[in-house]
Coordinates of C-alpha atoms in Angstrom, one line a residue:
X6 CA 17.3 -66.0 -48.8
X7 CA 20.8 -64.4 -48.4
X8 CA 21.9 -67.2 -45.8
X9 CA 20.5 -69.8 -47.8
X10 CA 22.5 -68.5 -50.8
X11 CA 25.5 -68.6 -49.1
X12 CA 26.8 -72.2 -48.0
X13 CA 30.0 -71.4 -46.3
X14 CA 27.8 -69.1 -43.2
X15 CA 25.7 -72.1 -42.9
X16 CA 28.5 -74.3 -42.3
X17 CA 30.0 -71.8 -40.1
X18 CA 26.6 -71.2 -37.8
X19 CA 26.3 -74.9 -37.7
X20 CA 29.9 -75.5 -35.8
X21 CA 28.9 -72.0 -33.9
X22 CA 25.6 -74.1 -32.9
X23 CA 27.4 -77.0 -31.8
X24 CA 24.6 -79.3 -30.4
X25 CA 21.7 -78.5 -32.6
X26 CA 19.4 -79.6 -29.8
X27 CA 19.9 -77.4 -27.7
X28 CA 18.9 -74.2 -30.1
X29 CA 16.3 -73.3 -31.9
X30 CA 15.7 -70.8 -34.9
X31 CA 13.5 -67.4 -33.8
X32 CA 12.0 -65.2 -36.0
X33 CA 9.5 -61.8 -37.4
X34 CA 7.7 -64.1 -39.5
X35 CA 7.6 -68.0 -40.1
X36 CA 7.5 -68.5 -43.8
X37 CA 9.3 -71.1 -46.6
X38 CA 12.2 -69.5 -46.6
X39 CA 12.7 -69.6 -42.7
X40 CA 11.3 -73.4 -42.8
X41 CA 14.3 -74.1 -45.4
X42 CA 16.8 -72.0 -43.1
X43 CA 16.3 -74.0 -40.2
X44 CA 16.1 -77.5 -42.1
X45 CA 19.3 -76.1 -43.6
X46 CA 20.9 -75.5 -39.8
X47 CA 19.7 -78.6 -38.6
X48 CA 17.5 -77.2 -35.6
X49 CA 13.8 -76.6 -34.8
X50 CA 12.3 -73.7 -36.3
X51 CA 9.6 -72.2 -32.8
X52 CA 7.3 -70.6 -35.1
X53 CA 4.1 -71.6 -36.3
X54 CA 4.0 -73.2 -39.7
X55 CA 3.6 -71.7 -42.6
X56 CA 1.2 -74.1 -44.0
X57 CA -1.0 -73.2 -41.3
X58 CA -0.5 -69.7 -41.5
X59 CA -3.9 -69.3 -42.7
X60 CA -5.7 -69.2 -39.3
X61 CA -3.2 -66.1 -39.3
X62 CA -5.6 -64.1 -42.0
X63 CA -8.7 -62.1 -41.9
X64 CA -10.7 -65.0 -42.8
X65 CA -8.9 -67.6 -40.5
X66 CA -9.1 -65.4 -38.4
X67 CA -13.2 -65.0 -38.3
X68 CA -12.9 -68.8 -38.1
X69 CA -11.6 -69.3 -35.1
X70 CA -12.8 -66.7 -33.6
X71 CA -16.6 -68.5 -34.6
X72 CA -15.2 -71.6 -33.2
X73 CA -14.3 -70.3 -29.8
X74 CA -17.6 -68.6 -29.6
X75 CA -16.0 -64.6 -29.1
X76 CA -17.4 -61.8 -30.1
X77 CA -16.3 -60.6 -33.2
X78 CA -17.7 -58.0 -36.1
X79 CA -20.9 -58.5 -38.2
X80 CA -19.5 -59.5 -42.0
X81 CA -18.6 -62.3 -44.6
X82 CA -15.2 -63.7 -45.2
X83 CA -13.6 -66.0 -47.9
X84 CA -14.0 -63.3 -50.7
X85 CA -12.2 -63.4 -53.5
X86 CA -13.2 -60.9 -55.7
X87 CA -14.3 -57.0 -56.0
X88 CA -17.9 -58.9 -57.0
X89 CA -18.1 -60.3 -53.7
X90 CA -17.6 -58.0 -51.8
X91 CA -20.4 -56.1 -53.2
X92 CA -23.0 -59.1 -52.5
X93 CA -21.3 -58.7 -49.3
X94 CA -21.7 -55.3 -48.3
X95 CA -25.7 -55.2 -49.4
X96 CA -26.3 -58.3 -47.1
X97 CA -24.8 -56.5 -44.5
X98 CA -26.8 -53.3 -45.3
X99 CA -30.0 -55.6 -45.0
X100 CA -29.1 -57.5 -41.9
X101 CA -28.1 -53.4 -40.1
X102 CA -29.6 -50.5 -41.8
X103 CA -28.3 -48.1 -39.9
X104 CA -24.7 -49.1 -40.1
X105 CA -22.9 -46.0 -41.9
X106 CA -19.5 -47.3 -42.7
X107 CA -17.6 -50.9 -43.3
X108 CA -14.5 -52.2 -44.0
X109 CA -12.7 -54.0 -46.1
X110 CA -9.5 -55.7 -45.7
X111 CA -7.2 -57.9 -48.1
X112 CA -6.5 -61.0 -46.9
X113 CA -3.2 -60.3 -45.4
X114 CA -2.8 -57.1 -44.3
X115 CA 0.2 -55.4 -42.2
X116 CA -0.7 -52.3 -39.6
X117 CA -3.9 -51.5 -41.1
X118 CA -2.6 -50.7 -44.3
X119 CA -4.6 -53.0 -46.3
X120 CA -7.6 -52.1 -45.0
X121 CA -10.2 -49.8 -46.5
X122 CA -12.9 -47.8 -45.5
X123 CA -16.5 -48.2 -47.2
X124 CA -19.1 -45.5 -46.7
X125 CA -22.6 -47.2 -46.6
X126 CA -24.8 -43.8 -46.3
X127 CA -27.7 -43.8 -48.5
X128 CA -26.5 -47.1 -49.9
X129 CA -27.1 -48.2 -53.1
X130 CA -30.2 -51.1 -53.3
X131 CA -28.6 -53.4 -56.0
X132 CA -25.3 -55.0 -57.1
X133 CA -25.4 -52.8 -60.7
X134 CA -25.4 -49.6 -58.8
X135 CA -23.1 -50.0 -55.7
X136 CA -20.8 -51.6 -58.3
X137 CA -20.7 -48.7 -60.1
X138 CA -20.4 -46.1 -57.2
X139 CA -18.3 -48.6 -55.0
X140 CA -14.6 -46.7 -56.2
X141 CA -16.6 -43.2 -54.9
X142 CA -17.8 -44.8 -51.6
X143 CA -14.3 -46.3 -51.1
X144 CA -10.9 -44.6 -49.0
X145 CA -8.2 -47.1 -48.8
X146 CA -6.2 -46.6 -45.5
X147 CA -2.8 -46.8 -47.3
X148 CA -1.3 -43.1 -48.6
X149 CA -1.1 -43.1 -52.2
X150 CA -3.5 -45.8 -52.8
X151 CA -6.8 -45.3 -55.0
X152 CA -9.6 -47.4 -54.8
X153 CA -9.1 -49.1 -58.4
X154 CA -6.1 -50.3 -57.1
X155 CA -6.9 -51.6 -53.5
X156 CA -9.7 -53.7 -55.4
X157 CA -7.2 -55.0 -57.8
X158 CA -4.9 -56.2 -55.1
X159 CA -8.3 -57.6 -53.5
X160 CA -9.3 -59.8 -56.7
X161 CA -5.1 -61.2 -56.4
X162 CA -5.4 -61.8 -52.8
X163 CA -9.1 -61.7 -51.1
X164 CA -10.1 -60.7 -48.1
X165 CA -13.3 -60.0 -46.0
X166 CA -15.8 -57.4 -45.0
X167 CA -16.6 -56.1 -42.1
X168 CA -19.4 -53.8 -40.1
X169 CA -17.1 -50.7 -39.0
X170 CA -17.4 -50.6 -34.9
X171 CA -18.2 -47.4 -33.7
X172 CA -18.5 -45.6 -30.4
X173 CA -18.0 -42.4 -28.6
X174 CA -15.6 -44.1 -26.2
X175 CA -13.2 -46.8 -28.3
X176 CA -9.9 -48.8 -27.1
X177 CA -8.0 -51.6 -29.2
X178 CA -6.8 -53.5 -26.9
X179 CA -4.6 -56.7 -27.7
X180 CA -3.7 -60.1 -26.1
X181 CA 0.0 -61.8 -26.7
X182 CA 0.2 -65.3 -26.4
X183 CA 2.7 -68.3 -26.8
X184 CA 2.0 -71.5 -27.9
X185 CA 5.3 -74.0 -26.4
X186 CA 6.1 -77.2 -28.2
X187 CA 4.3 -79.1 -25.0
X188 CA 1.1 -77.1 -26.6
X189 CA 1.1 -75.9 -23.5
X190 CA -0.6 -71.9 -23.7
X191 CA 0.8 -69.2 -22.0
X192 CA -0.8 -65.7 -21.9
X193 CA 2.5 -63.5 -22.2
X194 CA 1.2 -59.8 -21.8
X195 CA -1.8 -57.5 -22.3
X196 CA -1.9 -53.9 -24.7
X197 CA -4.0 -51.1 -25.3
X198 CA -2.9 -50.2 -28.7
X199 CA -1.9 -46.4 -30.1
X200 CA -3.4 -46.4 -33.7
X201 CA -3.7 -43.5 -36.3
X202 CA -4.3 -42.8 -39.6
X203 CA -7.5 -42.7 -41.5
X204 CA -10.3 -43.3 -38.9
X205 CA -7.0 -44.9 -36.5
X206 CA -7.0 -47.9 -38.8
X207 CA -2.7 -47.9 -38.4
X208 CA -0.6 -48.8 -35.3
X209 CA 1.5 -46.3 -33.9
X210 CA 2.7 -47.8 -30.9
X211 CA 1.1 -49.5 -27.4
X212 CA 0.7 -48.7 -23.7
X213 CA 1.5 -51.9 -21.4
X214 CA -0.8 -53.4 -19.2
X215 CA -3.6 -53.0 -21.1
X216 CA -6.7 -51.1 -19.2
X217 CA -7.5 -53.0 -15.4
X218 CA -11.5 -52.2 -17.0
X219 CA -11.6 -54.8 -19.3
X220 CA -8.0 -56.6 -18.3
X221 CA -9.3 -59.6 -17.3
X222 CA -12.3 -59.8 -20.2
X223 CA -9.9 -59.7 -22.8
X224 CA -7.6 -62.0 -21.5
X225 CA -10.1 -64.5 -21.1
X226 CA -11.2 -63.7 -24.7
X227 CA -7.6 -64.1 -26.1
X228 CA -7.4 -68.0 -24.1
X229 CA -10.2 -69.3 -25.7
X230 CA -9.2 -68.0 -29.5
X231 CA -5.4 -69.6 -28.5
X232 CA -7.1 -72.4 -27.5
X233 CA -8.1 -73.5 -30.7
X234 CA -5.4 -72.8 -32.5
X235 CA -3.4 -74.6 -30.2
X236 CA -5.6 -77.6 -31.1
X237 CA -5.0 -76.6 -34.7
X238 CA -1.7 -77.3 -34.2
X239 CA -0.2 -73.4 -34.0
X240 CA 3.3 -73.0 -32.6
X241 CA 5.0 -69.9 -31.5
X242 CA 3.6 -66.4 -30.6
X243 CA 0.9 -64.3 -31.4
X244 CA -1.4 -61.5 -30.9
X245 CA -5.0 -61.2 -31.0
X246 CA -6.4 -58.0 -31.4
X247 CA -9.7 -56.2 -30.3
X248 CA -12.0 -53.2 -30.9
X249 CA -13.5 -52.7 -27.2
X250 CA -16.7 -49.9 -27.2
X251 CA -17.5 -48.1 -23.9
X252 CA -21.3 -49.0 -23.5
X253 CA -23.8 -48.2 -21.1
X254 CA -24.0 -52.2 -19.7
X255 CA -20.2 -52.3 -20.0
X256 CA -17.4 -52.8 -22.2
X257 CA -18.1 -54.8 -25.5
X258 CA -14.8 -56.5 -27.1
X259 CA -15.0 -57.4 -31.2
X260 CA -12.0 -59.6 -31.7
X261 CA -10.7 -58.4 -35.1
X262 CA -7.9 -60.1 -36.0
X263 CA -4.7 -63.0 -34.9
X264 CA -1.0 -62.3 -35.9
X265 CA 0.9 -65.3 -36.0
X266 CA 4.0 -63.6 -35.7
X267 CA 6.0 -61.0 -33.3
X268 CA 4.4 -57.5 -33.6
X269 CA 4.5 -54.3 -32.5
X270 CA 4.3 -54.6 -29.1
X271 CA 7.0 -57.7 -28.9
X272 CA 10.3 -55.6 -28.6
X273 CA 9.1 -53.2 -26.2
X274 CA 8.0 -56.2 -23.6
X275 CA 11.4 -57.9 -24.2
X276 CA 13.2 -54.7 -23.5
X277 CA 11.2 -54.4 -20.5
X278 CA 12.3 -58.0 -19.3
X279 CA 15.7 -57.4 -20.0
X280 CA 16.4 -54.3 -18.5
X281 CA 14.7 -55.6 -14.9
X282 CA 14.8 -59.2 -15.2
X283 CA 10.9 -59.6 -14.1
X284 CA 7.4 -61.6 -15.0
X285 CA 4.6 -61.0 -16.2
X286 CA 2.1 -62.3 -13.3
X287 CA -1.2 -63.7 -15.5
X288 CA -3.3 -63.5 -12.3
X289 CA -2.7 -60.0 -11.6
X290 CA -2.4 -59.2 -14.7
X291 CA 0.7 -57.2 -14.7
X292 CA 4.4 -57.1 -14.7
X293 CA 6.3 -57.4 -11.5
X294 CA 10.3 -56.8 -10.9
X295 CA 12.1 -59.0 -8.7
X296 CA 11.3 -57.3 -5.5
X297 CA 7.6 -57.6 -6.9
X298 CA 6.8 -54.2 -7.6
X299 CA 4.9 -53.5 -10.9
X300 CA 5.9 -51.7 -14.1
X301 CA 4.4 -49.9 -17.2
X302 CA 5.3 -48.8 -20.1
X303 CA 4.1 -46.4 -23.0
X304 CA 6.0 -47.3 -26.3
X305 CA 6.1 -46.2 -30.2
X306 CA 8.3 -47.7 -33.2
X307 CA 7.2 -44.6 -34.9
X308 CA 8.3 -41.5 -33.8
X309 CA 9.0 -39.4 -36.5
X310 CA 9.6 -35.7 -36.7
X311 CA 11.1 -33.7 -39.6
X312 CA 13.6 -32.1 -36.8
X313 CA 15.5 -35.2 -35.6
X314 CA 17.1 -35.5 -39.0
X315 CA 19.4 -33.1 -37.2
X316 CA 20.6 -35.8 -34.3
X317 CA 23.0 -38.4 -34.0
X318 CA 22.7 -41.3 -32.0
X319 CA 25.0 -40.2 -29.9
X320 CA 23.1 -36.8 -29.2
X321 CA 20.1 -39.3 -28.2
X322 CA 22.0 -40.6 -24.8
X323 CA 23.7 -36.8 -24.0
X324 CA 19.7 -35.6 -24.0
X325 CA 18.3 -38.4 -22.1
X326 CA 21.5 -38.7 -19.2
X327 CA 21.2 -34.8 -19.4
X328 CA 17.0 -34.1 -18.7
X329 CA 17.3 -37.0 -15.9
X330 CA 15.4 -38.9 -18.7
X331 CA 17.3 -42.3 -19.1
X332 CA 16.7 -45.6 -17.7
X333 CA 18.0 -45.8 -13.6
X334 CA 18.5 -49.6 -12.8
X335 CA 17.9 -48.8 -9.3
X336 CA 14.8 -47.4 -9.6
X337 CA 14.0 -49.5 -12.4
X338 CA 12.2 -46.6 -14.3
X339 CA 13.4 -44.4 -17.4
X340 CA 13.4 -44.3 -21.6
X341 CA 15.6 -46.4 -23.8
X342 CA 15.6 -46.4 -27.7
X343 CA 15.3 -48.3 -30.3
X344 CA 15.7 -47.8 -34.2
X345 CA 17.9 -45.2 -33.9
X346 CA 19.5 -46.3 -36.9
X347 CA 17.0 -44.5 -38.9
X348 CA 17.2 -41.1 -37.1
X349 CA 19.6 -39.0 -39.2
X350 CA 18.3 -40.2 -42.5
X351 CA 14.8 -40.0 -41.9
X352 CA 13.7 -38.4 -38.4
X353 CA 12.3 -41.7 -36.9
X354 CA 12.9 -43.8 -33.4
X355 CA 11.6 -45.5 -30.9
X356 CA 11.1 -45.2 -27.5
X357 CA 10.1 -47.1 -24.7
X358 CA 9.2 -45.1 -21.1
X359 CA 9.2 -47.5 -18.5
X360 CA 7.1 -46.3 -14.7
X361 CA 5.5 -47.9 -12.0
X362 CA 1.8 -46.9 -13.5
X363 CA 0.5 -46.1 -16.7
X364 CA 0.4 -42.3 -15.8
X365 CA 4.4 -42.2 -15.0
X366 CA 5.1 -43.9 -18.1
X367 CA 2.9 -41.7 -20.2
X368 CA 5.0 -39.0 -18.4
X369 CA 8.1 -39.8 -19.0
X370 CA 6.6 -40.4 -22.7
X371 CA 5.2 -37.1 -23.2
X372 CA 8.1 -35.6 -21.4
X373 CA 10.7 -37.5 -23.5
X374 CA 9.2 -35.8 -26.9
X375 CA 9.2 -32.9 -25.6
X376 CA 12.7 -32.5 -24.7
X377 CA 13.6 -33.9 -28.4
X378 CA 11.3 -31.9 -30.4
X379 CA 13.2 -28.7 -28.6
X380 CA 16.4 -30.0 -28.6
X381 CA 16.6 -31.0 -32.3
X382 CA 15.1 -27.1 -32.6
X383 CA 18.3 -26.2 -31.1
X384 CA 21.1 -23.7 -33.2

């Protein structure tokens, strides 16, 4: 809205532009406003449309997931009201009676933080009663949140309910795709997700490749869910995200939900590509430098401890350079930032550790926090 408001900048980016076919407008988030920025500019917007942004909700989302026949949780979507969602957690009662907990989550939610956890023990038989007891049975994921209001904010916007997915060994997994303007599909990278929070409902940060045990299951998952978008006419990138349960037969993979957007684990990939110039290679299923030799990565956007409100940016780089820490473009391994702006006013970064496996980068990770936590300690 700010460079809409302001004329003279648009004028100004248009002569930096030059030949408006040759650029295109990138963003977070497609919506009107960035649709009127790049009609303003003259040049493409590559970003799906916000008019079909709703394949991009919880209950587009079930939709296409239906129509390309994945796996996804038991539940109902297209509710609109608290009422419904009551009728909705009684069938699904009825159709599992042993499921102890659901979920339910607005229509457009952001990390996990508009979901809400239902507990389904000893479960009320009719609408009168749950409706009564629903407030008690309900713990919205967002701090500071009661249940009267999360329900309020579900009549406004909607949502969907879901059967919570439950087992002793759990991953959330995610697929990152890119739809060109050729509708050609390209898988772009594979995640296991770090989540937290109530019952690890929020997302924390991401380990890159996702796990070679189910690599290749979710990818092929992700294709066929960014295959019908693509046919719905979807343009840009995006995530699809999984719950995947260690069973005895083998993994099972719930698709939960498709992010039309950049996410969480978008800057920590590009950094990665940057800083080595390499591809990801679909086939293998993991990310090779020039010379061909894979590389990992364990990243978080949220790293946030009460004692780093004592560093500096600066004091970031001395630590790394110092502990051997830092990012060596011969090897092609290290850490590098990100969001340091917010260290000294509120103790948060990021950081991306970058190895040639999953276990160096987790090292380097752990290692990395260490070092900070007892350097920000320091007198």
């Amino acid at each position: 809205e700010k460079l809409i408001e302001r004329p003279r900048l648009l004028q100004r980016i248009r002569t930096a532009v030059g030949d408006p076919a040759t650029a295109h407008l990138s963003c977070f988030n497609a919506t009107d406003a960035e649709v009127t920025l790049a009609v303003r500019l003259g040049v493409p917007l590559y970003a799906c449309d916000p008019a079909l942004g709703r394949w991009g909700s919880k209950s587009g989302s079930r939709h296409a997931f239906r129509q390309a026949g994945v796996q996804f949780p038991d539940g109902a979507e297209d509710l609109r009201s608290r009422a419904e969602v009551v009728e909705a957690l009684l069938a699904l009662q009825q159709r599992q009676p042993t499921l102890r907990r659901a979920v339910v989550k607005l229509e457009e939610g952001f990390s996990g933080e508009g979901n809400a956890l239902v507990d389904l023990k000893n479960l009320e038989t009719n609408v009168a009663a749950l409706d009564a007891n629903l407030n008690r049975r309900t713990v919205p994921v967002a701090e500071g949140l009661s249940a009267p209001d999360f329900y309020r904010k579900f009549n406004q916007m909607g949502g969907i309910v879901e059967a919570f997915v439950s087992g002793a060994v759990k991953r959330s997994p995610s697929v990152q795709l890119r739809i060109n303007p050729l509708a050609q599909l390209e898988l772009i990278s594979t995640h296991d997700q770090v989540l937290g929070g109530a019952d690890e409902q929020v997302f924390l940060g991401s380990e890159f490749p996702a796990n070679a045990d189910y690599r290749r299951d979710i990818k092929n998952a992700g294709r066929r869910v960014g295959e019908v978008l693509r046919d719905a006419g979807v343009l840009g990138r995006m995530a699809i995200d999984f719950l995947s349960v260690a069973e005895e037969s083998g993994w099972q993979h719930y698709t939960i939900e498709i992010n039309l957007r950049k996410g969480g684990t978008t800057l920590p990939y590009q950094m990665l590509q940057f800083l080595t110039a390499g591809h990801y290679d679909e086939a293998a299923g993991e990310f090779l430098t020039p010379l061909g030799q894979p590389r990992s990565y364990v990243a978080s956007d949220n790293l946030v401890r009460e004692s780093f409100r004592r560093l500096v940016p600066e004091d970031l780089i001395d630590i790394l350079v110092e502990h051997g820490l830092h990012f060596d473009n011969t090897r092609q391994t290290g850490v590098v930032f990100n969001l340091i702006g917010a260290l000294a006013e509120f103790g948060k970064l990021g950081l991306v550790a970058i190895g040639c496996d999953r276990a160096e980068a987790q090292r380097l990770f752990d290692d990395t926090v260490a070092v900070l936590e007892r350097e920000a300690e320091r007198d």
